CSV table of C-alpha atoms in Angstrom, one decimal:
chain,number,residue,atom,x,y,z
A,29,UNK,CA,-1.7,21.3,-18.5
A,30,UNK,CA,-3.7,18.3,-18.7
A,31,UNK,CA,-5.3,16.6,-15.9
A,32,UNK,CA,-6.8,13.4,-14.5
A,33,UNK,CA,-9.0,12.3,-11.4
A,34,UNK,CA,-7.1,9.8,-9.2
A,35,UNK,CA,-9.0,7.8,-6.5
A,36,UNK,CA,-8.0,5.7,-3.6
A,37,UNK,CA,-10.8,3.4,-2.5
A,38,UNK,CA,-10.1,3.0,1.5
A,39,UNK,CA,-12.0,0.8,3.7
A,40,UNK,CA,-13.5,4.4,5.5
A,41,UNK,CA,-13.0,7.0,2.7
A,42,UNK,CA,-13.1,7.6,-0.9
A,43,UNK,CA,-10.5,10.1,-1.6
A,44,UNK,CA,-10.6,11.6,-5.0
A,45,UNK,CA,-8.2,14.7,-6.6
A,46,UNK,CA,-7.9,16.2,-9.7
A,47,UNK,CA,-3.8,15.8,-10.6
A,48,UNK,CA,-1.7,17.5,-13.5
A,49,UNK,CA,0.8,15.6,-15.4
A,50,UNK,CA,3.7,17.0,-12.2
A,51,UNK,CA,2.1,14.8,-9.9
A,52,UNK,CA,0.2,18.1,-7.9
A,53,UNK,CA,-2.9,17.6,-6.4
A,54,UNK,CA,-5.0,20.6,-7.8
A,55,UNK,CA,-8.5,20.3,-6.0
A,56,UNK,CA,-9.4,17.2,-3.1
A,57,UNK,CA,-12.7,15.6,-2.1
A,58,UNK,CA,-13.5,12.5,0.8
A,59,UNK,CA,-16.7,10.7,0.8
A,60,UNK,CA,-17.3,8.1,3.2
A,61,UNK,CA,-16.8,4.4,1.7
A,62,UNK,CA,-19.7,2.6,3.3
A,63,UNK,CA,-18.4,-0.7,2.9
A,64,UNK,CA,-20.8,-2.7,4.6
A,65,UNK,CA,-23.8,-1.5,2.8
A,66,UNK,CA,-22.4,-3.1,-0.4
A,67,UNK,CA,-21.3,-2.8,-4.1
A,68,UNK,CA,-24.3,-0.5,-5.2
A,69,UNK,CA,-24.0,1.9,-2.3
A,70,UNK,CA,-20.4,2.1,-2.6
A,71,UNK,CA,-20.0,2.6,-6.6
A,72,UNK,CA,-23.0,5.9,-5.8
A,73,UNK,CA,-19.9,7.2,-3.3
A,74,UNK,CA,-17.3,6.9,-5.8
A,75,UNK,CA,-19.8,8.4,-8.1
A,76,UNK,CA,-20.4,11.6,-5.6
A,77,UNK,CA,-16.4,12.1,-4.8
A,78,UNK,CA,-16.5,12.3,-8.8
A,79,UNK,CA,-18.9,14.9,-9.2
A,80,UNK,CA,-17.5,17.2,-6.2
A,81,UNK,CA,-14.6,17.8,-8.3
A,82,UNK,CA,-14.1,19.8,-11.6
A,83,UNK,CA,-14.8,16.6,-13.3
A,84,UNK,CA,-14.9,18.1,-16.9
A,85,UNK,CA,-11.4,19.2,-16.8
A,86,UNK,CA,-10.5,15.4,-16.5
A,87,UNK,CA,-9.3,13.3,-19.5
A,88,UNK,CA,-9.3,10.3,-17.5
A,89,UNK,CA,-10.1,8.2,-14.4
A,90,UNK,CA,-7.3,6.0,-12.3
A,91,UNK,CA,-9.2,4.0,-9.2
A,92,UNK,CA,-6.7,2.2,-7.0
A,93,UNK,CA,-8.8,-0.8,-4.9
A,94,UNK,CA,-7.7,-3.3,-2.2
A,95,UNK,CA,-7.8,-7.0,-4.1
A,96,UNK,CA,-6.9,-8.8,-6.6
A,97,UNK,CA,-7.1,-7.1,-9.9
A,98,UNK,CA,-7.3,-7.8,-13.3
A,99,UNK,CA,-5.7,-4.6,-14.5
A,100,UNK,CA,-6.3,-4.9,-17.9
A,101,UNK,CA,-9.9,-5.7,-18.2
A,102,UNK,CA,-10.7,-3.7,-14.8
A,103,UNK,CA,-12.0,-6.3,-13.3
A,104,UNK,CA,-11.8,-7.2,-9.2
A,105,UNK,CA,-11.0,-10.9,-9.5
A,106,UNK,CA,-11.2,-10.9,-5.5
A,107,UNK,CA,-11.9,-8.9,-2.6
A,108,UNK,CA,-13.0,-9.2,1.3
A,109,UNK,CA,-13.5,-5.6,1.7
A,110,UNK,CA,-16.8,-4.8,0.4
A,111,UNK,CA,-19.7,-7.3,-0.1
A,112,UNK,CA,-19.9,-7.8,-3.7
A,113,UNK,CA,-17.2,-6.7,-4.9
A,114,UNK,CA,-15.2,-9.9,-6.0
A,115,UNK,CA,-16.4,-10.4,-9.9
A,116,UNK,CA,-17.1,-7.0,-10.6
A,117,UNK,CA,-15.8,-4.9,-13.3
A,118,UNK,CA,-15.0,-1.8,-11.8
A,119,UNK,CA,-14.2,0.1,-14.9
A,120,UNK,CA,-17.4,-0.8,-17.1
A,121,UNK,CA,-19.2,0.0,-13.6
A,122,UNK,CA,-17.8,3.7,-13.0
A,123,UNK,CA,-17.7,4.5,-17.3
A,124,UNK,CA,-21.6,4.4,-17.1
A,125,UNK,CA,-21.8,7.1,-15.1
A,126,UNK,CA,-18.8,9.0,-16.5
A,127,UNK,CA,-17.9,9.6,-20.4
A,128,UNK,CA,-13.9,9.7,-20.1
A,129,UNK,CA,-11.7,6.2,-19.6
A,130,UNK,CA,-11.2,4.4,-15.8
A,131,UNK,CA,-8.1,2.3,-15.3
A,132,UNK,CA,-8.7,0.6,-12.1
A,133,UNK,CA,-5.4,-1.4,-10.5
A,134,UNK,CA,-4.1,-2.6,-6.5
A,135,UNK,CA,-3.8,-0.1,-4.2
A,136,UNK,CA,-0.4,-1.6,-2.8
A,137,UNK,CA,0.7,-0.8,-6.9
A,138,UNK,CA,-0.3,2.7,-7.1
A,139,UNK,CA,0.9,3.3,-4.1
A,140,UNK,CA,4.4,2.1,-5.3
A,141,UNK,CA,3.5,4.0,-8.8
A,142,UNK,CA,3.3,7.2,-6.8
A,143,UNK,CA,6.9,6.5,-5.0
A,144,UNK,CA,8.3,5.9,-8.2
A,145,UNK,CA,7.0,8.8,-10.2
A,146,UNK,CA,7.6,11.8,-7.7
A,147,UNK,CA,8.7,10.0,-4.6
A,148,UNK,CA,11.5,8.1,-2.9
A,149,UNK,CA,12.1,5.2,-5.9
A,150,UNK,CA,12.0,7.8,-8.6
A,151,UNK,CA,15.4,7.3,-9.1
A,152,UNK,CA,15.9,3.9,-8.8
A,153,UNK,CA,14.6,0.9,-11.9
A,154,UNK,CA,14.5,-2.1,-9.7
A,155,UNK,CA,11.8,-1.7,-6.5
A,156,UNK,CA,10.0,-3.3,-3.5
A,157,UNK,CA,7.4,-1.9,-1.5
A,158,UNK,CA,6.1,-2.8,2.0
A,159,UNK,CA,2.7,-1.0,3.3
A,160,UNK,CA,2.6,-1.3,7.1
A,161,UNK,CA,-0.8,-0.5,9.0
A,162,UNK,CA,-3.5,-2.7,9.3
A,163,UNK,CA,-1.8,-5.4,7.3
A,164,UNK,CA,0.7,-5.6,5.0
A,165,UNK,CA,0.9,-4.9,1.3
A,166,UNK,CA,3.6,-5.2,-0.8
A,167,UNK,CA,4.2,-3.7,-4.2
A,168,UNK,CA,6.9,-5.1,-6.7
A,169,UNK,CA,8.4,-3.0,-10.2
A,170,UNK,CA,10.9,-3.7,-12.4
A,171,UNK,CA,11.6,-1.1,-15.5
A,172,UNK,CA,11.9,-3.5,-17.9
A,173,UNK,CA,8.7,-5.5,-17.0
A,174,UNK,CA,6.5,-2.6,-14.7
A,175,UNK,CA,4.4,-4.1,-11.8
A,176,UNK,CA,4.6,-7.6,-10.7
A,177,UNK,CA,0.7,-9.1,-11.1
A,178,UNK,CA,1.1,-13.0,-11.3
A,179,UNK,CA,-0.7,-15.3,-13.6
A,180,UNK,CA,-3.9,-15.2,-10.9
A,181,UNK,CA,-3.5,-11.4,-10.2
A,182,UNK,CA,-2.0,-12.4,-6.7
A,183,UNK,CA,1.6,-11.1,-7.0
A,184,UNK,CA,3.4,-9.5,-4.6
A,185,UNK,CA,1.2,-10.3,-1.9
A,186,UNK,CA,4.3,-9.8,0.8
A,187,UNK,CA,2.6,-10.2,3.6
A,188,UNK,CA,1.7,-13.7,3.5
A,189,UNK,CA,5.2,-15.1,3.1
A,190,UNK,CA,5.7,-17.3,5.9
A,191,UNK,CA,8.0,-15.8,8.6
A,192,UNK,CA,7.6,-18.3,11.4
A,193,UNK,CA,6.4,-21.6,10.4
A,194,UNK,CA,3.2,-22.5,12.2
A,195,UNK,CA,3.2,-19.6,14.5
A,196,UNK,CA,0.2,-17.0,14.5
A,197,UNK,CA,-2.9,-17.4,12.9
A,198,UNK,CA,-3.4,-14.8,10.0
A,199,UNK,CA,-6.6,-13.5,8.7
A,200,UNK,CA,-5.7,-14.9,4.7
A,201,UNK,CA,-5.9,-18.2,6.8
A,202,UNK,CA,-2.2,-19.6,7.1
A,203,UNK,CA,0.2,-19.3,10.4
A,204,UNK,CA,3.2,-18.0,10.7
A,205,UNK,CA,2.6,-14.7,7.9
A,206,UNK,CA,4.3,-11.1,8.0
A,207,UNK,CA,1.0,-9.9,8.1
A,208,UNK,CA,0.7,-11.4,11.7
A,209,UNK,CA,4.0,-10.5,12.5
A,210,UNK,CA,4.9,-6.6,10.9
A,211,UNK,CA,1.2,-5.5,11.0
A,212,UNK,CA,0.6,-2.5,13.0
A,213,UNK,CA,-1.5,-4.4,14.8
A,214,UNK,CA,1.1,-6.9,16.1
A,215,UNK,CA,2.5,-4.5,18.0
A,216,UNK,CA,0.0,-4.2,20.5
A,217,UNK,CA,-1.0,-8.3,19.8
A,218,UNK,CA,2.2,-8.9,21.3
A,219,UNK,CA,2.2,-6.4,24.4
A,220,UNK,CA,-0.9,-8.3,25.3
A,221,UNK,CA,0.2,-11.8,25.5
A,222,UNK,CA,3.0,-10.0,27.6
A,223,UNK,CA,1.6,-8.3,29.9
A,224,UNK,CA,-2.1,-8.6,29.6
A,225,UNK,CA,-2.8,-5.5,29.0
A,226,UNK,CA,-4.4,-3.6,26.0
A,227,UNK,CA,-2.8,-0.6,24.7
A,228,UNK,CA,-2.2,1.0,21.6
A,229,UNK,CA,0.9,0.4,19.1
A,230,UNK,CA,1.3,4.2,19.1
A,231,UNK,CA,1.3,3.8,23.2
A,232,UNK,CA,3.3,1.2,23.7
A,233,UNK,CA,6.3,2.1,21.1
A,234,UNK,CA,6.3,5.8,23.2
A,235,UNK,CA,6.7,4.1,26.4
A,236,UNK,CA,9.7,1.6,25.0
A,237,UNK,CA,12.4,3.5,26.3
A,238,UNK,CA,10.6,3.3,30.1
A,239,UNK,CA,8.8,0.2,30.2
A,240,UNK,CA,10.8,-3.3,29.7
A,241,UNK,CA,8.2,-5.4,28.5
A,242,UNK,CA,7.1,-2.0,25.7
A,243,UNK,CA,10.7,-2.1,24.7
A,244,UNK,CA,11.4,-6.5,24.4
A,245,UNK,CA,8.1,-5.8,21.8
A,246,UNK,CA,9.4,-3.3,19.7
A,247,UNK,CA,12.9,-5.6,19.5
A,248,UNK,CA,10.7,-8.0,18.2
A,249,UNK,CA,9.3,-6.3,16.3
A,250,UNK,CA,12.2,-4.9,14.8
A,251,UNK,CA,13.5,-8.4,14.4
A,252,UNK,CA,10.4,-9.6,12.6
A,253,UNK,CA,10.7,-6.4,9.9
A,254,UNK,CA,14.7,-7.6,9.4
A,255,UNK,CA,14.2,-11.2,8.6
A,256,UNK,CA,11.1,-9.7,6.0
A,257,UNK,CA,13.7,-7.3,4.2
A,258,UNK,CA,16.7,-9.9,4.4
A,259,UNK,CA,13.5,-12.3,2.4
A,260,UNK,CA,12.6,-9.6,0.2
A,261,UNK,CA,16.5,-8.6,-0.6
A,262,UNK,CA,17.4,-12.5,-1.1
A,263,UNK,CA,14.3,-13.2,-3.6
A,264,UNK,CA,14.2,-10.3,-5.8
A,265,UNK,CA,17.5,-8.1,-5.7
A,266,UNK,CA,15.9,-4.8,-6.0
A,267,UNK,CA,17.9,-1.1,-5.7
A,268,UNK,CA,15.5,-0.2,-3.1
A,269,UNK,CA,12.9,-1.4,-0.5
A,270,UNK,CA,10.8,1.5,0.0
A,271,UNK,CA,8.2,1.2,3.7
A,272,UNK,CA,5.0,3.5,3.5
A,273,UNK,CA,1.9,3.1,5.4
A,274,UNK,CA,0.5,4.2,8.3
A,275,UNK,CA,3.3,2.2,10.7
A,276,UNK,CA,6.1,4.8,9.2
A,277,UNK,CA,4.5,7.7,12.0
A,278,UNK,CA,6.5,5.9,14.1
A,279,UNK,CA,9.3,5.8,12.1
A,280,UNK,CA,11.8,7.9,14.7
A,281,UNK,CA,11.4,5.5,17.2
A,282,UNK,CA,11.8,1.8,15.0
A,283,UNK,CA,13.4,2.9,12.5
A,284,UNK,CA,17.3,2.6,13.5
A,285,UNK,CA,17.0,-0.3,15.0
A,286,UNK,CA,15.1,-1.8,12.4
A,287,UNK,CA,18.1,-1.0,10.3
A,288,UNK,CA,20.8,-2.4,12.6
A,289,UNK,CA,19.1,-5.9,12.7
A,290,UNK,CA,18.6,-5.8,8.9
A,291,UNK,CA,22.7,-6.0,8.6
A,292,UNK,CA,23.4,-7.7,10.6
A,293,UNK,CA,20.9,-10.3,9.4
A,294,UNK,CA,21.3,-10.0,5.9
A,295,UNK,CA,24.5,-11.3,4.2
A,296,UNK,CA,24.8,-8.7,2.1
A,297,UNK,CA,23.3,-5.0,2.2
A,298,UNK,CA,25.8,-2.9,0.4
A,299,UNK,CA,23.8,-3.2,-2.8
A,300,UNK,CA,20.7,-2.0,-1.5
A,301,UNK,CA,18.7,0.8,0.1
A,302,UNK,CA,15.9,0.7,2.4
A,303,UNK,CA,14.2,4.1,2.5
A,304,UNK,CA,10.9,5.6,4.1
A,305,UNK,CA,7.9,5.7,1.4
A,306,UNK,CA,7.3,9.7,0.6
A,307,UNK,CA,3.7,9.8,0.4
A,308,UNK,CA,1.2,8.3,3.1
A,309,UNK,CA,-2.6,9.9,2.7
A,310,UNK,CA,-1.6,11.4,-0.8
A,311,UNK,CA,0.2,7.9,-2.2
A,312,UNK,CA,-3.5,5.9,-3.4
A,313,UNK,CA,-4.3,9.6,-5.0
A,314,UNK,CA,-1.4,10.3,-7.0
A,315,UNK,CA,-0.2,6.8,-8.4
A,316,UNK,CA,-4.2,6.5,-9.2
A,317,UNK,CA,-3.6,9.3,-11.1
A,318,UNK,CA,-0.1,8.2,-12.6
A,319,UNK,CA,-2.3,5.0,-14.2
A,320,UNK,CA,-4.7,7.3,-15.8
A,321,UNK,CA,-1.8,9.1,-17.7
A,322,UNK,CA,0.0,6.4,-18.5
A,323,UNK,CA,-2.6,3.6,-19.7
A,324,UNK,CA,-4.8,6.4,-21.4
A,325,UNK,CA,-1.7,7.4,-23.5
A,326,UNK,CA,-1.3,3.8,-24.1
A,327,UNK,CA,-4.8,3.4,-25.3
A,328,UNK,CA,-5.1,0.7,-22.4
């Protein structure tokens, strides 16, 4: 059975497997990123989660990176993550150090990639994804035209719609995002301009159904995430919204209410499912390696 290497480039780890054309990760390795020592240090870790794998077995190379991408050419046509990084082509960089193809592409779209190929949207033609942790990511297919990029290789960036008009700064540098808003982070944001106290999301959503001020932020909360799908249902009519990141851990305690608000906000939700991403860790990985197969069989 043939076999690629996928790779999800994380702000803290490289994570690199060796996949077969089901999807199954045969053989892992982590290096870490680096990010803040720069481009050259950070292409040599890539390079080393490579060669700790059975690397001639490979036919091809996916990388999933956070930015803008210029999937065709491989190019990063912006990133904040890693100094250096916006302007480089990322698939000339890793091919001189490796003889098979790289397809390089968002990590927000592999991540979707990997839903749709062996996950939650696999049966569905018409998707949205949310990533909830740090930020938010967002991830848009169609069958008939694949992934959303835009004419500037900004598509689908979801979490800078504007959900409350002038309201909290947001690191892209608007007010008022979803980033600001659905973030994991917000969670705790907002339990501090409460109460003045510092605490964890993952604290403060286990304490909701004690502490008044715990629960009045994870309402909010739960508000916030319905007026982003009732958006996201309105604008682009998909089967499915699927939610992955690391904010679905805590998807027992947000989830049903999150849901409640969702119809009774939206004017119409009998056409549509909303459904928990499959994949978390594994997700960059696997729809990394879904790109290799497909754009290597398309000779692209």
């Amino acid at each position: 059975m043939d076999k690629v290497i996928g790779i999800d480039l994380g702000g803290t780890k490289i994570n690199a497997c060796l996949i077969n054309e089901k999807g199954e990760i045969i053989q892992r390795s982590a290096v870490e990123t680096e990010a803040k020592k720069g481009r050259d240090v950070v292409l040599n870790n890539i390079q080393k989660s490579i060669e700790a794998l059975d690397y001639n077995d490979a036919l091809a190379i996916g990388i999933g990176t956070p930015g803008f991408i210029d999937a065709k050419n491989g190019i990063v046509t912006f990133s904040g993550n890693i100094e250096g990084w916006t302007g480089l082509n990322l698939k000339n960089a890793v091919e001189e150090f490796v003889d098979i193809p790289v397809f390089v592409e968002n990590d927000a779209n592999i991540a979707l990639l990997a839903e749709k190929w062996i996950g939650a949207g696999k049966n569905y033609k018409d998707i949205v994804m949310i990533t909830l942790g740090t930020g938010v990511g967002g991830a848009i297919y169609n069958e008939k035209s694949g992934l959303l990029s835009g004419s500037n290789f900004q598509g689908a960036e979801l979490g800078h719609i504007i959900l409350h008009p002038g309201g909290d700064y947001c690191t892209c540098g608007q007010h008022g995002c979803v980033e600001a808003y659905c973030a994991g982070t917000a969670i705790s944001k907002n339990y501090e301009k409460l109460t003045g106290k510092l605490l964890s999301g993952e604290k403060i959503l286990k304490i909701s159904s004690q502490d008044v001020d715990a629960r009045k932020v994870l309402e909010n909360y739960q508000s916030n995430l319905a007026y982003f799908l009732t958006s996201l249902r309105n604008i682009f009519d998909p089967e499915v919204i699927i939610i992955g990141g690391g904010v679905i851990h805590s998807k027992d305690i947000r989830w049903d209410g999150m849901i409640e608000k969702f119809n009774k906000t939206c004017n119409n939700t009998e056409n549509i499912d909303v459904v928990a991403a499959k994949f978390l860790n594994d997700a960059g990985v696997i729809g990394a390696g879904k790109i290799a197969f497909e754009r290597m069989s398309n000779g692209k």
